[in-house]
Short mmCIF file of C-alpha atoms in Angstrom, two decimals:
data_model
loop_
_atom_site.label_atom_id
_atom_site.label_comp_id
_atom_site.label_asym_id
_atom_site.label_seq_id
_atom_site.Cartn_x
_atom_site.Cartn_y
_atom_site.Cartn_z
CA MET A 1 -11.12 -4.89 16.65
CA ALA A 2 -8.92 -4.00 19.62
CA SER A 3 -8.31 -0.48 18.24
CA VAL A 4 -12.03 0.14 17.70
CA PRO A 5 -13.93 1.99 20.48
CA VAL A 6 -16.04 -0.27 22.68
CA LYS A 7 -19.29 1.41 21.63
CA GLU A 8 -18.51 0.78 17.96
CA ARG A 9 -17.58 -2.84 18.67
CA VAL A 10 -20.87 -3.43 20.45
CA LYS A 11 -22.82 -1.87 17.58
CA VAL A 12 -21.08 -4.00 14.93
CA SER A 13 -21.49 -7.14 17.03
CA GLN A 14 -25.22 -6.46 17.39
CA ASN A 15 -25.55 -5.93 13.65
CA TRP A 16 -24.01 -9.35 12.96
CA ARG A 17 -26.25 -10.98 15.57
CA LEU A 18 -29.40 -9.35 14.18
CA GLY A 19 -28.43 -9.68 10.51
CA ARG A 20 -28.46 -5.92 9.93
CA CYS A 21 -26.21 -4.83 7.08
CA ARG A 22 -26.00 -2.77 3.93
CA GLU A 23 -25.50 -4.68 0.69
CA GLY A 24 -23.34 -3.39 -2.14
CA ILE A 25 -21.51 -4.53 -5.25
CA LEU A 26 -17.75 -3.96 -5.37
CA LEU A 27 -16.91 -5.36 -8.81
CA LYS A 28 -18.77 -6.51 -11.92
CA TRP A 29 -17.62 -8.47 -14.96
CA ARG A 30 -19.37 -9.18 -18.24
CA CYS A 31 -18.74 -12.89 -18.68
CA SER A 32 -19.79 -15.56 -16.22
CA GLN A 33 -16.88 -16.55 -13.99
CA MET A 34 -16.12 -18.98 -11.17
CA PRO A 35 -14.06 -16.56 -9.06
CA TRP A 36 -11.96 -17.34 -6.01
CA MET A 37 -10.63 -14.73 -3.61
CA GLN A 38 -8.40 -14.09 -0.61
CA LEU A 39 -7.97 -11.17 1.79
CA GLU A 40 -4.68 -9.93 3.16
CA GLY A 41 -4.43 -6.72 5.18
CA ASP A 42 -6.14 -3.94 3.25
CA SER A 43 -5.98 -5.85 -0.06
CA LEU A 44 -8.38 -8.18 -1.84
CA TYR A 45 -7.17 -10.72 -4.39
CA ILE A 46 -9.71 -12.19 -6.81
CA SER A 47 -9.44 -14.44 -9.87
CA GLN A 48 -11.14 -13.51 -13.12
CA ALA A 49 -10.66 -15.94 -16.02
CA ASN A 50 -6.91 -16.66 -16.23
CA PHE A 51 -5.84 -13.64 -14.18
CA ILE A 52 -5.61 -12.83 -10.48
CA LEU A 53 -6.17 -9.16 -9.66
CA ALA A 54 -5.21 -7.36 -6.45
CA TYR A 55 -7.27 -4.39 -5.26
CA GLN A 56 -6.83 -2.07 -2.29
CA PHE A 57 -9.75 -1.36 0.01
CA ARG A 58 -10.71 2.21 0.70
CA PRO A 59 -10.75 3.16 4.41
CA ASP A 60 -14.44 2.23 4.82
CA GLY A 61 -13.74 -1.39 3.85
CA ALA A 62 -16.94 -1.40 1.78
CA SER A 63 -15.42 -0.10 -1.48
CA LEU A 64 -12.32 -0.67 -3.58
CA ASN A 65 -9.92 1.53 -5.47
CA ARG A 66 -10.94 0.81 -9.05
CA ARG A 67 -7.40 0.55 -10.37
CA PRO A 68 -5.83 -2.84 -9.49
CA LEU A 69 -2.65 -2.84 -7.42
CA GLY A 70 -1.39 -5.77 -9.45
CA VAL A 71 -2.35 -8.28 -12.13
CA PHE A 72 -0.92 -11.80 -11.98
CA ALA A 73 -1.07 -13.83 -15.18
CA GLY A 74 0.48 -17.03 -16.47
CA HIS A 75 -2.26 -19.61 -16.91
CA ASP A 76 -3.61 -20.59 -20.32
CA GLU A 77 -7.05 -21.37 -18.90
CA ASP A 78 -9.10 -20.13 -15.95
CA VAL A 79 -7.65 -19.97 -12.46
CA CYS A 80 -9.59 -22.54 -10.41
CA HIS A 81 -8.18 -21.74 -6.98
CA PHE A 82 -5.31 -19.90 -5.30
CA VAL A 83 -3.81 -19.21 -1.88
CA LEU A 84 -1.50 -16.58 -0.43
CA ALA A 85 1.60 -17.84 1.39
CA ASN A 86 5.06 -16.46 2.22
CA SER A 87 4.58 -13.35 0.01
CA HIS A 88 3.62 -15.64 -2.87
CA ILE A 89 0.41 -16.40 -4.72
CA ILE A 90 0.11 -20.12 -5.47
CA SER A 91 -2.47 -20.64 -8.22
CA ALA A 92 -4.15 -23.72 -9.67
CA GLY A 93 -5.29 -23.61 -13.28
CA GLY A 94 -7.65 -25.35 -15.65
CA ASP A 95 -4.59 -25.89 -17.86
CA GLY A 96 -3.22 -28.48 -15.39
CA LYS A 97 -0.51 -26.10 -14.20
CA ILE A 98 0.48 -24.56 -10.88
CA GLY A 99 1.60 -20.93 -10.90
CA VAL A 100 3.92 -19.35 -8.33
CA HIS A 101 3.87 -15.53 -8.27
CA LYS A 102 5.79 -13.23 -5.94
CA ILE A 103 3.36 -10.57 -4.77
CA HIS A 104 5.80 -7.67 -4.70
CA SER A 105 7.75 -8.42 -7.88
CA THR A 106 7.26 -9.62 -11.43
CA PHE A 107 8.55 -13.12 -10.61
CA THR A 108 6.17 -15.76 -11.99
CA VAL A 109 6.81 -19.45 -12.62
CA LYS A 110 4.30 -22.00 -13.82
CA TYR A 111 4.82 -25.70 -14.22
CA SER A 112 2.84 -28.69 -15.43
CA ALA A 113 1.39 -30.40 -12.38
CA HIS A 114 -1.53 -32.60 -13.44
CA GLU A 115 -2.99 -34.18 -16.56
CA GLN A 116 -6.30 -32.38 -16.07
CA GLU A 117 -7.41 -29.19 -14.35
CA VAL A 118 -6.01 -28.45 -10.91
CA ASN A 119 -9.13 -27.87 -8.83
CA CYS A 120 -7.50 -26.94 -5.53
CA VAL A 121 -4.22 -25.98 -3.92
CA ASP A 122 -2.87 -25.14 -0.46
CA CYS A 123 0.51 -24.00 0.84
CA ARG A 124 2.02 -23.92 4.33
CA GLY A 125 5.55 -24.06 5.66
CA GLY A 126 7.17 -24.09 2.24
CA ILE A 127 5.09 -27.05 1.00
CA ILE A 128 2.42 -26.97 -1.73
CA VAL A 129 -0.30 -29.60 -2.09
CA SER A 130 -2.57 -29.79 -5.13
CA GLY A 131 -5.60 -31.83 -6.14
CA SER A 132 -6.95 -32.50 -9.60
CA ARG A 133 -9.73 -33.93 -11.69
CA ASP A 134 -7.15 -36.51 -12.83
CA ARG A 135 -7.70 -38.35 -9.50
CA THR A 136 -4.38 -37.52 -7.95
CA ALA A 137 -3.09 -35.27 -5.19
CA LYS A 138 0.53 -34.12 -5.28
CA VAL A 139 3.05 -32.60 -2.88
CA TRP A 140 5.57 -29.98 -4.07
CA PRO A 141 8.29 -27.79 -2.53
CA LEU A 142 7.93 -24.01 -2.68
CA ALA A 143 11.70 -23.39 -2.62
CA SER A 144 12.62 -21.43 -5.75
CA GLY A 145 15.34 -23.87 -6.81
CA ARG A 146 12.99 -26.84 -6.59
CA LEU A 147 9.75 -25.57 -8.12
CA GLY A 148 8.04 -28.27 -10.14
CA GLN A 149 9.84 -31.18 -8.45
CA CYS A 150 7.04 -33.45 -7.26
CA LEU A 151 7.71 -34.99 -3.84
CA HIS A 152 4.73 -37.36 -3.75
CA THR A 153 1.98 -38.42 -6.14
CA ILE A 154 -1.06 -39.87 -4.39
CA GLN A 155 -3.60 -41.94 -6.31
CA THR A 156 -6.90 -40.82 -4.78
CA GLU A 157 -9.01 -42.89 -7.23
CA ASP A 158 -11.50 -40.04 -7.27
CA ARG A 159 -11.61 -36.44 -8.48
CA VAL A 160 -10.18 -34.06 -5.89
CA TRP A 161 -12.30 -30.95 -5.28
CA SER A 162 -10.70 -29.51 -2.13
CA ILE A 163 -7.50 -29.80 -0.13
CA ALA A 164 -5.96 -28.35 3.06
CA ILE A 165 -2.70 -28.76 4.99
CA SER A 166 -2.80 -29.29 8.75
CA PRO A 167 -1.50 -26.33 10.81
CA VAL A 168 1.24 -28.55 12.29
CA LEU A 169 2.44 -29.53 8.77
CA SER A 170 2.24 -33.27 9.46
CA SER A 171 -0.67 -34.18 7.19
CA PHE A 172 -3.23 -32.88 4.72
CA VAL A 173 -6.86 -33.63 3.95
CA THR A 174 -8.45 -34.20 0.55
CA GLY A 175 -12.11 -33.70 -0.29
CA THR A 176 -13.12 -35.83 -3.28
CA ALA A 177 -16.19 -36.39 -5.46
CA CYS A 178 -17.47 -39.43 -3.51
CA CYS A 179 -17.88 -41.53 -6.64
CA GLY A 180 -16.03 -44.53 -5.17
CA HIS A 181 -16.62 -46.92 -2.29
CA PHE A 182 -14.76 -44.84 0.28
CA SER A 183 -15.13 -41.64 2.26
CA PRO A 184 -14.71 -38.38 0.33
CA LEU A 185 -12.62 -37.07 3.25
CA ARG A 186 -9.21 -38.67 3.74
CA ILE A 187 -6.11 -37.57 5.62
CA TRP A 188 -2.64 -38.29 4.24
CA ASP A 189 0.82 -38.12 5.75
CA LEU A 190 2.59 -35.08 4.32
CA ASN A 191 6.07 -36.59 4.58
CA SER A 192 5.37 -40.05 3.15
CA GLY A 193 2.19 -39.55 1.14
CA GLN A 194 0.61 -42.56 2.88
CA LEU A 195 -3.08 -42.72 3.80
CA MET A 196 -3.58 -42.10 7.52
CA MET A 197 -7.36 -42.23 7.98
CA HIS A 198 -10.83 -41.92 6.48
CA LEU A 199 -13.24 -39.43 8.02
CA GLY A 200 -16.88 -40.40 8.40
CA SER A 201 -18.93 -43.24 6.98
CA ASP A 202 -22.17 -43.82 5.08
CA PHE A 203 -21.79 -40.87 2.75
CA PRO A 204 -24.32 -41.11 -0.10
CA PRO A 205 -22.86 -41.45 -3.61
CA GLY A 206 -22.02 -38.04 -5.06
CA ALA A 207 -21.61 -36.34 -1.65
CA GLY A 208 -18.47 -34.62 -2.87
CA VAL A 209 -16.62 -32.18 -0.61
CA LEU A 210 -16.20 -28.76 -2.27
CA ASP A 211 -14.53 -26.91 0.61
CA VAL A 212 -12.54 -28.03 3.63
CA MET A 213 -10.56 -26.08 6.22
CA TYR A 214 -8.61 -26.78 9.39
CA GLU A 215 -9.35 -24.71 12.47
CA SER A 216 -6.71 -26.43 14.58
CA PRO A 217 -4.46 -29.50 14.19
CA SER A 218 -7.32 -31.72 15.40
CA THR A 219 -10.46 -29.92 14.15
CA LEU A 220 -11.72 -29.18 10.65
CA LEU A 221 -14.86 -28.18 8.76
CA SER A 222 -16.19 -29.50 5.45
CA CYS A 223 -19.12 -28.84 3.11
CA GLY A 224 -20.26 -29.88 -0.34
CA TYR A 225 -22.85 -31.49 -2.56
CA ASP A 226 -24.83 -33.25 0.18
CA THR A 227 -25.90 -29.84 1.62
CA TYR A 228 -24.26 -30.30 5.04
CA VAL A 229 -21.52 -28.46 6.91
CA ARG A 230 -19.71 -30.91 9.17
CA TYR A 231 -17.41 -30.21 12.09
CA TRP A 232 -14.83 -32.92 12.77
CA ASP A 233 -12.78 -33.40 15.92
CA LEU A 234 -10.11 -36.05 15.40
CA ARG A 235 -9.67 -36.42 19.16
CA ALA A 236 -13.30 -37.50 19.56
CA SER A 237 -13.95 -39.68 16.50
CA VAL A 238 -12.88 -40.15 12.92
CA ARG A 239 -16.03 -42.12 12.09
CA LYS A 240 -18.58 -39.45 12.97
CA CYS A 241 -18.55 -35.67 12.95
CA VAL A 242 -19.24 -33.95 16.27
CA MET A 243 -21.66 -31.38 14.79
CA GLU A 244 -23.46 -30.80 11.50
CA TRP A 245 -25.63 -28.11 9.98
CA GLU A 246 -28.00 -28.75 7.08
CA GLU A 247 -28.69 -26.17 4.37
CA PRO A 248 -32.48 -25.80 4.73
CA HIS A 249 -33.26 -25.47 1.01
CA ASP A 250 -31.34 -28.57 -0.03
CA SER A 251 -28.72 -26.57 -1.94
CA THR A 252 -25.14 -27.57 -2.59
CA LEU A 253 -22.73 -25.68 -0.34
CA TYR A 254 -19.80 -24.34 -2.35
CA CYS A 255 -17.79 -22.64 0.38
CA LEU A 256 -17.53 -21.93 4.09
CA GLN A 257 -15.69 -19.58 6.39
CA THR A 258 -15.41 -19.28 10.16
CA ASP A 259 -14.12 -16.75 12.65
CA GLY A 260 -12.60 -19.56 14.73
CA ASN A 261 -15.20 -18.94 17.42
CA HIS A 262 -19.00 -19.21 17.08
CA LEU A 263 -19.67 -17.60 13.69
CA LEU A 264 -19.90 -19.73 10.55
CA ALA A 265 -20.79 -18.49 7.06
CA THR A 266 -21.71 -20.63 4.04
CA GLY A 267 -22.37 -19.95 0.35
CA SER A 268 -24.92 -22.06 -1.52
CA SER A 269 -25.61 -22.93 -5.13
CA TYR A 270 -28.98 -21.23 -5.73
CA TYR A 271 -29.70 -17.47 -5.74
CA GLY A 272 -26.32 -16.61 -4.26
CA VAL A 273 -27.50 -17.28 -0.71
CA VAL A 274 -25.07 -16.48 2.10
CA ARG A 275 -26.07 -17.95 5.44
CA LEU A 276 -24.79 -17.07 8.89
CA TRP A 277 -24.82 -19.73 11.60
CA ASP A 278 -24.16 -19.72 15.32
CA ARG A 279 -22.28 -22.96 15.84
CA ARG A 280 -23.98 -23.46 19.21
CA GLN A 281 -27.32 -23.82 17.37
CA ARG A 282 -28.65 -26.10 14.65
CA ALA A 283 -30.80 -23.58 12.81
CA CYS A 284 -29.52 -20.88 10.50
CA LEU A 285 -29.38 -17.39 12.02
CA HIS A 286 -29.72 -15.27 8.87
CA ALA A 287 -29.89 -15.72 5.11
CA PHE A 288 -28.94 -13.14 2.48
CA PRO A 289 -30.04 -13.98 -1.11
CA LEU A 290 -27.77 -11.94 -3.36
CA THR A 291 -29.27 -12.87 -6.76
CA SER A 292 -32.63 -13.82 -8.23
CA THR A 293 -33.85 -15.42 -11.44
CA PRO A 294 -32.76 -15.38 -14.21
CA LEU A 295 -29.26 -14.55 -12.87
CA SER A 296 -29.18 -17.17 -10.13
CA SER A 297 -25.58 -17.96 -9.22
CA PRO A 298 -23.70 -19.98 -6.63
CA VAL A 299 -21.57 -18.24 -4.06
CA TYR A 300 -18.22 -19.58 -5.23
CA CYS A 301 -16.17 -18.03 -2.45
CA LEU A 302 -16.73 -15.91 0.63
CA ARG A 303 -14.51 -14.16 3.16
CA PHE A 304 -15.23 -11.91 6.08
CA THR A 305 -13.59 -9.50 8.49
CA THR A 306 -14.95 -8.16 11.78
CA LYS A 307 -17.04 -5.59 9.88
CA HIS A 308 -17.67 -6.90 6.36
CA LEU A 309 -18.52 -10.06 4.44
CA TYR A 310 -17.46 -10.46 0.80
CA ALA A 311 -19.12 -12.95 -1.56
CA ALA A 312 -17.96 -13.79 -5.10
CA LEU A 313 -20.67 -14.82 -7.57
CA SER A 314 -20.77 -15.49 -11.32
CA TYR A 315 -21.07 -11.85 -12.42
CA ASN A 316 -20.06 -9.72 -9.46
CA LEU A 317 -18.47 -9.36 -6.06
CA HIS A 318 -20.87 -8.43 -3.25
CA VAL A 319 -20.19 -6.86 0.13
CA LEU A 320 -22.34 -7.03 3.24
CA ASP A 321 -21.38 -4.04 5.39
CA PHE A 322 -22.21 -4.56 9.09
CA GLN A 323 -20.66 -1.25 10.16
CA ASN A 324 -21.94 1.56 7.93
CA LEU A 325 -25.73 1.17 7.81
#
């Protein structure tokens, strides 16, 4: 927000703090979806069924140009997850395949990666990691001449729901279904594929981790079925998180996002509730229910900028506008 006048910055900051915003719907679709999305510059990328569509924001940031900038296809079943990296879209499909799409060209390659659906994928530094319902995580090169050449196959012995590569490219974390006798959060060496450590202890059965993200090489956040967001600092302890926040209505947490400072946002499984948290406090700051019965939907993915928060639900994409009230 450096280019925004100070008065405007103060106003927007106050609106976030007080939970003042204008709600709108950016996109609708007829069939129930489990969409994932990413933001890059003035563009929004969102999956719908087996496609990924790119849209350009209008100058207000609270509306989209209706005509997509691009449509990226290639999967035979729904896109489960995707990331943007090195001018590529790396997508994970319910068909067990990984797709590699160049954003500014028609180049698309897909290859068989897992025996069952690929639930999650991440890419940094020319390396792709993927996790699947088939109880494996795999490491792949992004280099065009080596696409589809698996570097490591890791037997996780549990379904993998989420995955993230460390910012220093030395390791990656998997979030699994917690159906075995081990932690659902484990960190693996990226070069050798060997297990480095378990995070936490005494997770109840079924406390699967649906979203995980690194904030720094030694800190990460996780959330999932047991209704908690946990903040881990590997310098302090690998057995216990340093902070946790509980979803007050006992709802599964599907996704989280942070500004890298004090603001944390989560999306829960009932009534499309987006919650804002101040990480210096235990209690939730604000809650925004985006649906009601009979169209209750989880928030499958959320992203935010300094002025807007975007939440993807089963039938539509919502925006919370903290600037233009």
